[in-house]
Amino acid sequence: MAQTLLLWVAFFLVGIFVYGPALDGEFLSDDFHYVATNEYVHTPSASNLIAIWNPQSEVTILVENYAPVHLMLHSLEWQFFGSDVQGYHVVNIGLHALAAALLILVYRRSRIGVWAAVEGASLFFLHPANVESVAWISQIKSASALVLSLGALLLHARHPAWALLLFALALLAKPFAAFALIVVALFIWVRASREPDQVSAVDSVAHWRWLGGWLAVVLLYALVESSAFSESAAMTPPIYADPWVRVLMIFSVALRYSWMSLTGRGLSTFHEPLPVTGLQDPYFIGGALLVGLLGVWTVVSLIRRREEGVYLMWAAVSFAPLSGLIPLPYPMADRYLYFVLPGLIGAFLLAGARWARALADGWDLDAEKRQWGHRAALIIAIPILIHAAQLTYDRARVFVSPESLMSDAERNYPQGVAAS
């Protein structure tokens, strides 16, 4: 616990510097109907609290989601900060830092080395694609949902009731938290084969019974959320109305997200990629090859009961609702990578360690030479993290005003709707 607290403090202090340019950023776009002009959030009366938690109230339509935990967080913030934006930004950085600290614990449960886990979580913390989820005030829903989801993953083995509660709260902050159900089930399945003789605090039958509660929560929430979505965001015409184009765009979007994840480039406040209209499109071909390779890797890993397969499924399940098949007004957004990146990073950490062991065994390296290899990997990671921090610092400048927000979209997609 003490180590986790120290890591959270370290991440938080780094975050205050790296996200510094956005600390005075104004309320932007969705921030207005979520916070700045939302009277239900401003006044914590009994009637407003009932309206926030009632899935049939006009509040759900107003914010286009059933997200009472998200709104309750904003209500609490408003009582402390009012219209002073700095406090909101500091809270977002603090939650993002907590997510990174908890991610280290999740990686360590998968037997990832200490320093590799710290560097993986640091890459997540400093990744420029996450700037939108941290610097945009109303995106507290992303960081809070991930924190609650990671807490549920960590607590399920020994405190399943608390884990179920955290998972439910995570869903009520942001529906993307549903990824945790698949991930925790796969972790149980993989680890049961790895440690068949180890007696856990809760037996395997009880594990699956508690997960039945997770599933019931997801199904109930999906029923409420689908109703809210159909009466709000779903009524906005999508950029790509043709269902066939949306299917082809899944592969294009996967390729673009992979490039963003790998390089931290290609980011934008509003993504409006050109539609893929045929199977000969290079974005479709590249995306199809990528999805195929990742799919084979995932299947093989799960068949062999490797935890890297669980992390790949983490990324895949987090990507599925935002792949473009659901007709969202904008098919892509930087913030959607917030739940994908932890899975991708975990998979590559585990695969990298496995490949390194195989290489060392093939070369018959002794313990000292293997140790030097570990040190070399740590040294190589340092400039990567510094580069990511620089990109994040520069990216944070975008989220300071409506003008800078829109100019970023215009610069990246000059023929797009935002530019027009």
Short mmCIF file of C-alpha atoms in Angstrom, two decimals:
data_model
loop_
_atom_site.label_atom_id
_atom_site.label_comp_id
_atom_site.label_asym_id
_atom_site.label_seq_id
_atom_site.Cartn_x
_atom_site.Cartn_y
_atom_site.Cartn_z
CA MET A 1 0.00 0.00 0.00
CA ALA A 2 2.79 2.44 0.92
CA GLN A 3 4.62 1.73 -2.33
CA THR A 4 1.44 2.32 -4.34
CA LEU A 5 0.90 5.62 -2.54
CA LEU A 6 4.46 6.71 -3.32
CA LEU A 7 4.03 5.76 -6.97
CA TRP A 8 0.77 7.70 -7.12
CA VAL A 9 2.49 10.79 -5.69
CA ALA A 10 5.34 10.42 -8.19
CA PHE A 11 2.95 10.09 -11.12
CA PHE A 12 0.88 13.01 -9.87
CA LEU A 13 3.87 15.36 -9.56
CA VAL A 14 5.08 14.41 -13.04
CA GLY A 15 1.55 14.87 -14.34
CA ILE A 16 1.25 18.40 -12.94
CA PHE A 17 4.30 19.33 -15.01
CA VAL A 18 3.54 17.35 -18.17
CA TYR A 19 -0.11 18.44 -18.31
CA GLY A 20 0.81 21.93 -17.07
CA PRO A 21 -0.18 23.76 -20.28
CA ALA A 22 -3.78 22.59 -19.84
CA LEU A 23 -4.21 23.51 -16.16
CA ASP A 24 -5.86 26.81 -17.08
CA GLY A 25 -7.82 25.29 -19.96
CA GLU A 26 -11.38 26.56 -20.28
CA PHE A 27 -14.59 24.54 -20.26
CA LEU A 28 -14.77 23.00 -23.73
CA SER A 29 -17.48 21.37 -25.83
CA ASP A 30 -19.21 18.67 -23.70
CA ASP A 31 -17.95 20.35 -20.52
CA PHE A 32 -20.81 22.81 -20.76
CA HIS A 33 -23.75 20.40 -20.62
CA TYR A 34 -21.93 18.11 -18.19
CA VAL A 35 -20.66 20.78 -15.79
CA ALA A 36 -20.63 24.47 -16.63
CA THR A 37 -24.34 24.93 -17.44
CA ASN A 38 -25.80 21.83 -15.78
CA GLU A 39 -28.05 23.01 -12.95
CA TYR A 40 -28.58 19.44 -11.77
CA VAL A 41 -24.87 19.33 -10.97
CA HIS A 42 -24.69 22.82 -9.48
CA THR A 43 -27.35 22.35 -6.80
CA PRO A 44 -27.16 19.13 -4.72
CA SER A 45 -30.85 19.07 -3.81
CA ALA A 46 -32.86 15.90 -3.26
CA SER A 47 -34.82 16.42 -6.49
CA ASN A 48 -31.63 16.91 -8.50
CA LEU A 49 -30.01 13.82 -6.99
CA ILE A 50 -33.09 11.76 -7.83
CA ALA A 51 -33.04 13.12 -11.39
CA ILE A 52 -29.34 12.25 -11.79
CA TRP A 53 -29.92 8.65 -10.66
CA ASN A 54 -33.23 8.18 -12.49
CA PRO A 55 -32.48 6.60 -15.90
CA GLN A 56 -35.78 7.93 -17.27
CA SER A 57 -35.18 11.57 -16.34
CA GLU A 58 -34.28 14.37 -18.73
CA VAL A 59 -30.78 14.43 -17.28
CA THR A 60 -29.94 11.19 -19.09
CA ILE A 61 -31.06 12.72 -22.39
CA LEU A 62 -29.23 15.95 -21.63
CA VAL A 63 -25.85 14.24 -21.22
CA GLU A 64 -26.59 11.50 -23.81
CA ASN A 65 -25.66 8.71 -21.39
CA TYR A 66 -26.82 7.12 -18.18
CA ALA A 67 -23.78 8.10 -16.12
CA PRO A 68 -24.86 9.06 -12.58
CA VAL A 69 -21.41 8.43 -11.05
CA HIS A 70 -19.87 10.75 -13.63
CA LEU A 71 -22.37 13.48 -12.80
CA MET A 72 -22.02 12.97 -9.05
CA LEU A 73 -18.26 13.51 -9.37
CA HIS A 74 -18.88 16.74 -11.24
CA SER A 75 -21.43 17.81 -8.62
CA LEU A 76 -18.87 17.24 -5.87
CA GLU A 77 -16.25 19.16 -7.84
CA TRP A 78 -18.63 22.07 -8.44
CA GLN A 79 -19.18 22.47 -4.69
CA PHE A 80 -15.42 22.91 -4.23
CA PHE A 81 -14.31 24.68 -7.42
CA GLY A 82 -17.37 26.30 -8.97
CA SER A 83 -16.30 27.81 -12.28
CA ASP A 84 -12.57 27.76 -11.42
CA VAL A 85 -11.21 25.28 -13.98
CA GLN A 86 -7.85 24.54 -12.33
CA GLY A 87 -9.34 22.33 -9.65
CA TYR A 88 -11.05 20.12 -12.23
CA HIS A 89 -7.80 19.65 -14.12
CA VAL A 90 -5.88 18.76 -10.96
CA VAL A 91 -8.50 16.13 -10.06
CA ASN A 92 -8.25 14.59 -13.55
CA ILE A 93 -4.47 14.39 -13.25
CA GLY A 94 -4.78 12.81 -9.81
CA LEU A 95 -7.17 10.14 -11.08
CA HIS A 96 -4.98 9.46 -14.10
CA ALA A 97 -1.99 9.05 -11.76
CA LEU A 98 -3.99 6.63 -9.62
CA ALA A 99 -4.92 4.59 -12.69
CA ALA A 100 -1.22 4.30 -13.60
CA ALA A 101 -0.30 3.25 -10.04
CA LEU A 102 -3.03 0.58 -9.97
CA LEU A 103 -1.98 -0.62 -13.42
CA ILE A 104 1.42 -1.50 -11.97
CA LEU A 105 -0.31 -3.79 -9.46
CA VAL A 106 -2.32 -5.44 -12.23
CA TYR A 107 0.85 -6.03 -14.27
CA ARG A 108 2.66 -7.42 -11.24
CA ARG A 109 -0.19 -9.93 -10.70
CA SER A 110 0.69 -11.20 -14.18
CA ARG A 111 4.30 -11.76 -13.06
CA ILE A 112 5.65 -8.88 -15.07
CA GLY A 113 8.94 -7.65 -13.56
CA VAL A 114 8.85 -4.65 -11.24
CA TRP A 115 10.73 -2.28 -13.50
CA ALA A 116 8.95 -3.48 -16.62
CA ALA A 117 5.59 -2.93 -14.88
CA VAL A 118 6.62 0.58 -13.78
CA GLU A 119 7.80 1.48 -17.27
CA GLY A 120 4.67 0.04 -18.88
CA ALA A 121 2.42 2.03 -16.55
CA SER A 122 4.60 5.11 -17.12
CA LEU A 123 4.14 4.77 -20.87
CA PHE A 124 0.39 4.63 -20.33
CA PHE A 125 0.56 7.67 -18.04
CA LEU A 126 2.66 9.73 -20.47
CA HIS A 127 1.11 8.56 -23.74
CA PRO A 128 -0.01 11.61 -25.77
CA ALA A 129 -3.21 9.85 -26.88
CA ASN A 130 -4.40 10.12 -23.28
CA VAL A 131 -4.17 13.91 -23.19
CA GLU A 132 -7.77 14.22 -24.33
CA SER A 133 -8.92 11.98 -21.46
CA VAL A 134 -7.00 14.01 -18.89
CA ALA A 135 -7.00 17.61 -20.12
CA TRP A 136 -10.68 17.65 -21.11
CA ILE A 137 -12.60 18.35 -17.88
CA SER A 138 -15.67 16.21 -18.58
CA GLN A 139 -13.44 13.23 -19.37
CA ILE A 140 -13.14 12.59 -15.65
CA LYS A 141 -15.50 9.76 -16.57
CA SER A 142 -12.68 7.93 -18.38
CA ALA A 143 -10.11 8.13 -15.59
CA SER A 144 -12.63 7.39 -12.83
CA ALA A 145 -14.08 4.41 -14.72
CA LEU A 146 -10.61 2.95 -15.31
CA VAL A 147 -9.59 3.45 -11.67
CA LEU A 148 -12.75 1.68 -10.47
CA SER A 149 -12.31 -1.11 -13.04
CA LEU A 150 -8.70 -1.74 -12.06
CA GLY A 151 -9.74 -1.77 -8.41
CA ALA A 152 -12.38 -4.39 -9.24
CA LEU A 153 -9.80 -6.54 -11.06
CA LEU A 154 -7.44 -6.36 -8.10
CA LEU A 155 -10.06 -7.06 -5.41
CA HIS A 156 -12.04 -9.84 -7.06
CA ALA A 157 -9.91 -12.75 -5.81
CA ARG A 158 -10.12 -11.90 -2.11
CA HIS A 159 -12.93 -9.36 -1.79
CA PRO A 160 -15.47 -10.23 -4.50
CA ALA A 161 -18.31 -8.19 -3.01
CA TRP A 162 -16.24 -5.01 -3.04
CA ALA A 163 -15.05 -5.86 -6.54
CA LEU A 164 -18.63 -6.17 -7.78
CA LEU A 165 -19.51 -2.81 -6.23
CA LEU A 166 -16.53 -1.10 -7.86
CA PHE A 167 -17.37 -2.66 -11.21
CA ALA A 168 -20.96 -1.39 -11.02
CA LEU A 169 -19.76 2.10 -10.13
CA ALA A 170 -17.27 1.99 -13.01
CA LEU A 171 -20.06 1.21 -15.48
CA LEU A 172 -22.10 4.09 -14.08
CA ALA A 173 -19.13 6.37 -14.76
CA LYS A 174 -18.51 5.16 -18.33
CA PRO A 175 -19.83 2.07 -20.17
CA PHE A 176 -16.37 1.19 -21.49
CA ALA A 177 -15.71 -0.30 -18.05
CA ALA A 178 -17.57 -3.41 -19.28
CA PHE A 179 -14.20 -4.66 -20.56
CA ALA A 180 -13.36 -5.72 -16.98
CA LEU A 181 -15.95 -8.54 -17.03
CA ILE A 182 -14.21 -10.36 -19.89
CA VAL A 183 -10.77 -9.64 -18.49
CA VAL A 184 -11.43 -10.91 -14.96
CA ALA A 185 -13.08 -14.07 -16.31
CA LEU A 186 -10.08 -14.80 -18.55
CA PHE A 187 -7.63 -14.11 -15.74
CA ILE A 188 -9.43 -16.68 -13.55
CA TRP A 189 -9.41 -19.25 -16.37
CA VAL A 190 -5.74 -18.77 -17.27
CA ARG A 191 -4.46 -18.68 -13.70
CA ALA A 192 -6.46 -21.75 -12.70
CA SER A 193 -4.38 -23.82 -15.13
CA ARG A 194 -1.13 -22.16 -14.05
CA GLU A 195 -1.65 -22.73 -10.32
CA PRO A 196 -4.03 -25.71 -10.02
CA ASP A 197 -2.89 -26.64 -6.51
CA GLN A 198 -2.98 -23.16 -5.02
CA VAL A 199 -5.99 -22.53 -2.78
CA SER A 200 -7.28 -18.99 -3.20
CA ALA A 201 -9.40 -17.00 -0.76
CA VAL A 202 -12.48 -17.74 -2.84
CA ASP A 203 -12.89 -21.12 -4.55
CA SER A 204 -13.39 -21.40 -8.28
CA VAL A 205 -17.14 -22.03 -8.04
CA ALA A 206 -17.60 -18.89 -5.96
CA HIS A 207 -15.52 -16.95 -8.50
CA TRP A 208 -17.92 -17.80 -11.29
CA ARG A 209 -20.96 -17.12 -9.12
CA TRP A 210 -19.71 -13.64 -8.37
CA LEU A 211 -19.01 -13.11 -12.06
CA GLY A 212 -22.64 -13.97 -12.67
CA GLY A 213 -23.35 -10.84 -10.64
CA TRP A 214 -20.99 -8.88 -12.89
CA LEU A 215 -22.84 -10.17 -15.95
CA ALA A 216 -26.23 -9.26 -14.46
CA VAL A 217 -24.98 -5.72 -13.81
CA VAL A 218 -23.74 -5.41 -17.40
CA LEU A 219 -27.01 -6.66 -18.89
CA LEU A 220 -29.11 -4.36 -16.71
CA TYR A 221 -26.90 -1.40 -17.51
CA ALA A 222 -26.93 -2.21 -21.24
CA LEU A 223 -30.73 -2.14 -21.21
CA VAL A 224 -30.78 1.32 -19.62
CA GLU A 225 -27.90 2.72 -21.65
CA SER A 226 -29.27 1.53 -25.00
CA SER A 227 -32.51 3.36 -24.26
CA ALA A 228 -30.63 6.55 -23.36
CA PHE A 229 -28.39 6.27 -26.42
CA SER A 230 -31.30 5.71 -28.82
CA GLU A 231 -32.98 8.91 -27.60
CA SER A 232 -29.87 11.10 -27.74
CA ALA A 233 -26.55 10.43 -29.49
CA ALA A 234 -28.02 7.83 -31.85
CA MET A 235 -30.28 10.52 -33.34
CA THR A 236 -27.27 12.47 -34.61
CA PRO A 237 -26.51 11.50 -38.23
CA PRO A 238 -23.22 9.57 -38.42
CA ILE A 239 -20.49 10.69 -40.81
CA TYR A 240 -20.71 7.36 -42.65
CA ALA A 241 -24.35 6.42 -43.17
CA ASP A 242 -23.67 3.38 -45.37
CA PRO A 243 -23.44 0.21 -43.20
CA TRP A 244 -21.00 -1.41 -45.67
CA VAL A 245 -18.67 1.58 -45.40
CA ARG A 246 -18.84 1.32 -41.61
CA VAL A 247 -17.86 -2.35 -41.78
CA LEU A 248 -14.86 -1.55 -43.99
CA MET A 249 -13.94 1.37 -41.75
CA ILE A 250 -13.46 -1.01 -38.79
CA PHE A 251 -10.17 -2.15 -40.29
CA SER A 252 -9.11 1.35 -41.27
CA VAL A 253 -9.83 2.59 -37.76
CA ALA A 254 -7.89 -0.34 -36.25
CA LEU A 255 -4.86 0.55 -38.37
CA ARG A 256 -5.07 4.23 -37.45
CA TYR A 257 -5.43 3.47 -33.73
CA SER A 258 -2.43 1.14 -33.90
CA TRP A 259 -0.33 3.89 -35.46
CA MET A 260 -1.49 6.34 -32.79
CA SER A 261 -0.68 3.82 -30.04
CA LEU A 262 2.76 2.99 -31.41
CA THR A 263 3.96 6.50 -32.31
CA GLY A 264 1.76 9.00 -30.46
CA ARG A 265 1.13 10.64 -33.85
CA GLY A 266 -2.04 11.13 -35.86
CA LEU A 267 -3.96 12.56 -32.90
CA SER A 268 -6.81 15.03 -33.35
CA THR A 269 -9.61 16.60 -31.34
CA PHE A 270 -12.15 15.49 -33.97
CA HIS A 271 -11.24 12.61 -36.28
CA GLU A 272 -12.86 12.53 -39.70
CA PRO A 273 -10.92 9.97 -41.77
CA LEU A 274 -11.91 9.54 -45.40
CA PRO A 275 -14.37 6.69 -45.90
CA VAL A 276 -13.16 3.30 -47.12
CA THR A 277 -15.36 2.40 -50.06
CA GLY A 278 -13.71 -0.73 -51.44
CA LEU A 279 -11.64 -3.78 -50.60
CA GLN A 280 -8.71 -2.37 -52.58
CA ASP A 281 -8.28 0.59 -50.24
CA PRO A 282 -4.78 0.47 -48.63
CA TYR A 283 -6.20 1.35 -45.21
CA PHE A 284 -8.57 -1.61 -45.44
CA ILE A 285 -5.84 -3.98 -46.62
CA GLY A 286 -3.38 -2.85 -43.93
CA GLY A 287 -6.04 -2.94 -41.25
CA ALA A 288 -7.26 -6.39 -42.26
CA LEU A 289 -3.71 -7.78 -42.11
CA LEU A 290 -3.17 -6.17 -38.71
CA VAL A 291 -6.45 -7.46 -37.26
CA GLY A 292 -5.68 -10.92 -38.64
CA LEU A 293 -2.21 -11.02 -37.06
CA LEU A 294 -3.48 -9.77 -33.71
CA GLY A 295 -6.34 -12.24 -33.86
CA VAL A 296 -3.99 -15.19 -34.46
CA TRP A 297 -1.72 -13.99 -31.65
CA THR A 298 -4.68 -13.71 -29.29
CA VAL A 299 -6.12 -17.15 -30.13
CA VAL A 300 -2.76 -18.92 -29.88
CA SER A 301 -1.97 -17.19 -26.58
CA LEU A 302 -5.31 -18.15 -25.05
CA ILE A 303 -5.08 -21.75 -26.27
CA ARG A 304 -1.70 -21.96 -24.54
CA ARG A 305 -3.13 -20.24 -21.44
CA ARG A 306 -0.76 -17.28 -21.67
CA GLU A 307 -1.80 -14.08 -19.93
CA GLU A 308 -0.67 -11.97 -22.87
CA GLY A 309 -3.79 -13.34 -24.58
CA VAL A 310 -5.90 -11.86 -21.77
CA TYR A 311 -4.33 -8.46 -22.31
CA LEU A 312 -4.90 -8.70 -26.05
CA MET A 313 -8.55 -9.47 -25.35
CA TRP A 314 -8.58 -6.48 -23.00
CA ALA A 315 -7.55 -4.29 -25.93
CA ALA A 316 -9.92 -5.99 -28.37
CA VAL A 317 -12.98 -5.75 -26.11
CA SER A 318 -12.20 -2.09 -25.39
CA PHE A 319 -11.88 -1.43 -29.13
CA ALA A 320 -15.03 -3.26 -30.20
CA PRO A 321 -17.70 -0.65 -29.28
CA LEU A 322 -15.69 2.17 -30.88
CA SER A 323 -14.56 0.31 -34.00
CA GLY A 324 -17.09 2.18 -36.12
CA LEU A 325 -19.75 -0.51 -36.44
CA ILE A 326 -21.99 1.40 -34.03
CA PRO A 327 -23.00 4.57 -35.92
CA LEU A 328 -21.41 7.15 -33.64
CA PRO A 329 -21.34 10.78 -34.87
CA TYR A 330 -17.52 10.59 -34.96
CA PRO A 331 -16.02 7.13 -35.57
CA MET A 332 -12.70 7.88 -33.86
CA ALA A 333 -11.43 9.82 -30.85
CA ASP A 334 -8.12 9.96 -29.00
CA ARG A 335 -9.92 9.31 -25.70
CA TYR A 336 -11.14 5.91 -26.89
CA LEU A 337 -7.58 4.59 -26.59
CA TYR A 338 -7.65 5.18 -22.83
CA PHE A 339 -9.02 1.68 -22.20
CA VAL A 340 -7.18 0.01 -25.10
CA LEU A 341 -3.63 1.06 -24.23
CA PRO A 342 -3.31 -0.80 -20.88
CA GLY A 343 -4.16 -4.06 -22.65
CA LEU A 344 -1.76 -3.51 -25.53
CA ILE A 345 1.07 -2.49 -23.21
CA GLY A 346 0.53 -5.51 -20.95
CA ALA A 347 0.52 -7.90 -23.90
CA PHE A 348 3.77 -6.51 -25.30
CA LEU A 349 5.44 -6.56 -21.88
CA LEU A 350 4.63 -10.25 -21.44
CA ALA A 351 5.52 -11.17 -25.01
CA GLY A 352 8.76 -9.20 -24.79
CA ALA A 353 9.78 -11.01 -21.62
CA ARG A 354 8.95 -14.38 -23.19
CA TRP A 355 10.93 -13.62 -26.35
CA ALA A 356 13.87 -12.35 -24.29
CA ARG A 357 13.93 -15.58 -22.26
CA ALA A 358 13.79 -17.69 -25.41
CA LEU A 359 16.63 -15.68 -26.96
CA ALA A 360 18.76 -15.96 -23.82
CA ASP A 361 18.11 -19.70 -23.62
CA GLY A 362 18.98 -20.11 -27.30
CA TRP A 363 22.26 -18.29 -26.83
CA ASP A 364 22.87 -20.09 -23.54
CA LEU A 365 23.53 -16.83 -21.68
CA ASP A 366 24.50 -16.97 -18.04
CA ALA A 367 22.73 -15.05 -15.26
CA GLU A 368 25.09 -12.08 -15.42
CA LYS A 369 24.59 -11.55 -19.15
CA ARG A 370 20.84 -11.86 -18.76
CA GLN A 371 20.99 -9.17 -16.09
CA TRP A 372 22.88 -6.89 -18.48
CA GLY A 373 20.15 -7.47 -21.04
CA HIS A 374 17.51 -6.37 -18.52
CA ARG A 375 19.49 -3.22 -17.77
CA ALA A 376 19.85 -2.44 -21.47
CA ALA A 377 16.08 -2.73 -21.92
CA LEU A 378 15.53 -0.33 -19.02
CA ILE A 379 17.97 2.19 -20.50
CA ILE A 380 16.32 2.00 -23.92
CA ALA A 381 12.93 2.70 -22.32
CA ILE A 382 14.06 6.00 -20.77
CA PRO A 383 14.32 8.06 -24.01
CA ILE A 384 11.01 6.57 -25.15
CA LEU A 385 9.31 7.84 -22.00
CA ILE A 386 10.98 11.24 -22.30
CA HIS A 387 9.81 11.52 -25.91
CA ALA A 388 6.26 10.56 -24.88
CA ALA A 389 6.33 13.20 -22.13
CA GLN A 390 7.40 15.86 -24.63
CA LEU A 391 4.61 14.92 -27.04
CA THR A 392 2.10 15.00 -24.18
CA TYR A 393 3.32 18.41 -23.01
CA ASP A 394 2.91 19.80 -26.52
CA ARG A 395 -0.46 18.12 -26.97
CA ALA A 396 -1.77 19.60 -23.72
CA ARG A 397 -1.61 23.06 -25.32
CA VAL A 398 -4.53 22.10 -27.57
CA PHE A 399 -7.00 21.82 -24.68
CA VAL A 400 -6.95 25.42 -23.49
CA SER A 401 -9.69 27.17 -25.49
CA PRO A 402 -12.46 26.50 -28.03
CA GLU A 403 -10.29 28.14 -30.68
CA SER A 404 -7.30 25.87 -30.07
CA LEU A 405 -9.61 22.84 -29.93
CA MET A 406 -11.20 23.56 -33.29
CA SER A 407 -7.98 24.69 -34.96
CA ASP A 408 -6.47 21.30 -34.17
CA ALA A 409 -9.34 19.56 -35.97
CA GLU A 410 -9.06 21.98 -38.89
CA ARG A 411 -5.32 21.39 -39.18
CA ASN A 412 -5.66 17.60 -39.18
CA TYR A 413 -8.80 17.35 -41.33
CA PRO A 414 -9.02 20.54 -43.43
CA GLN A 415 -11.92 19.15 -45.50
CA GLY A 416 -13.87 17.88 -42.51
CA VAL A 417 -17.11 18.98 -40.89
CA ALA A 418 -15.31 20.71 -38.02
CA ALA A 419 -13.21 22.75 -40.46
CA SER A 420 -16.30 23.68 -42.45
#
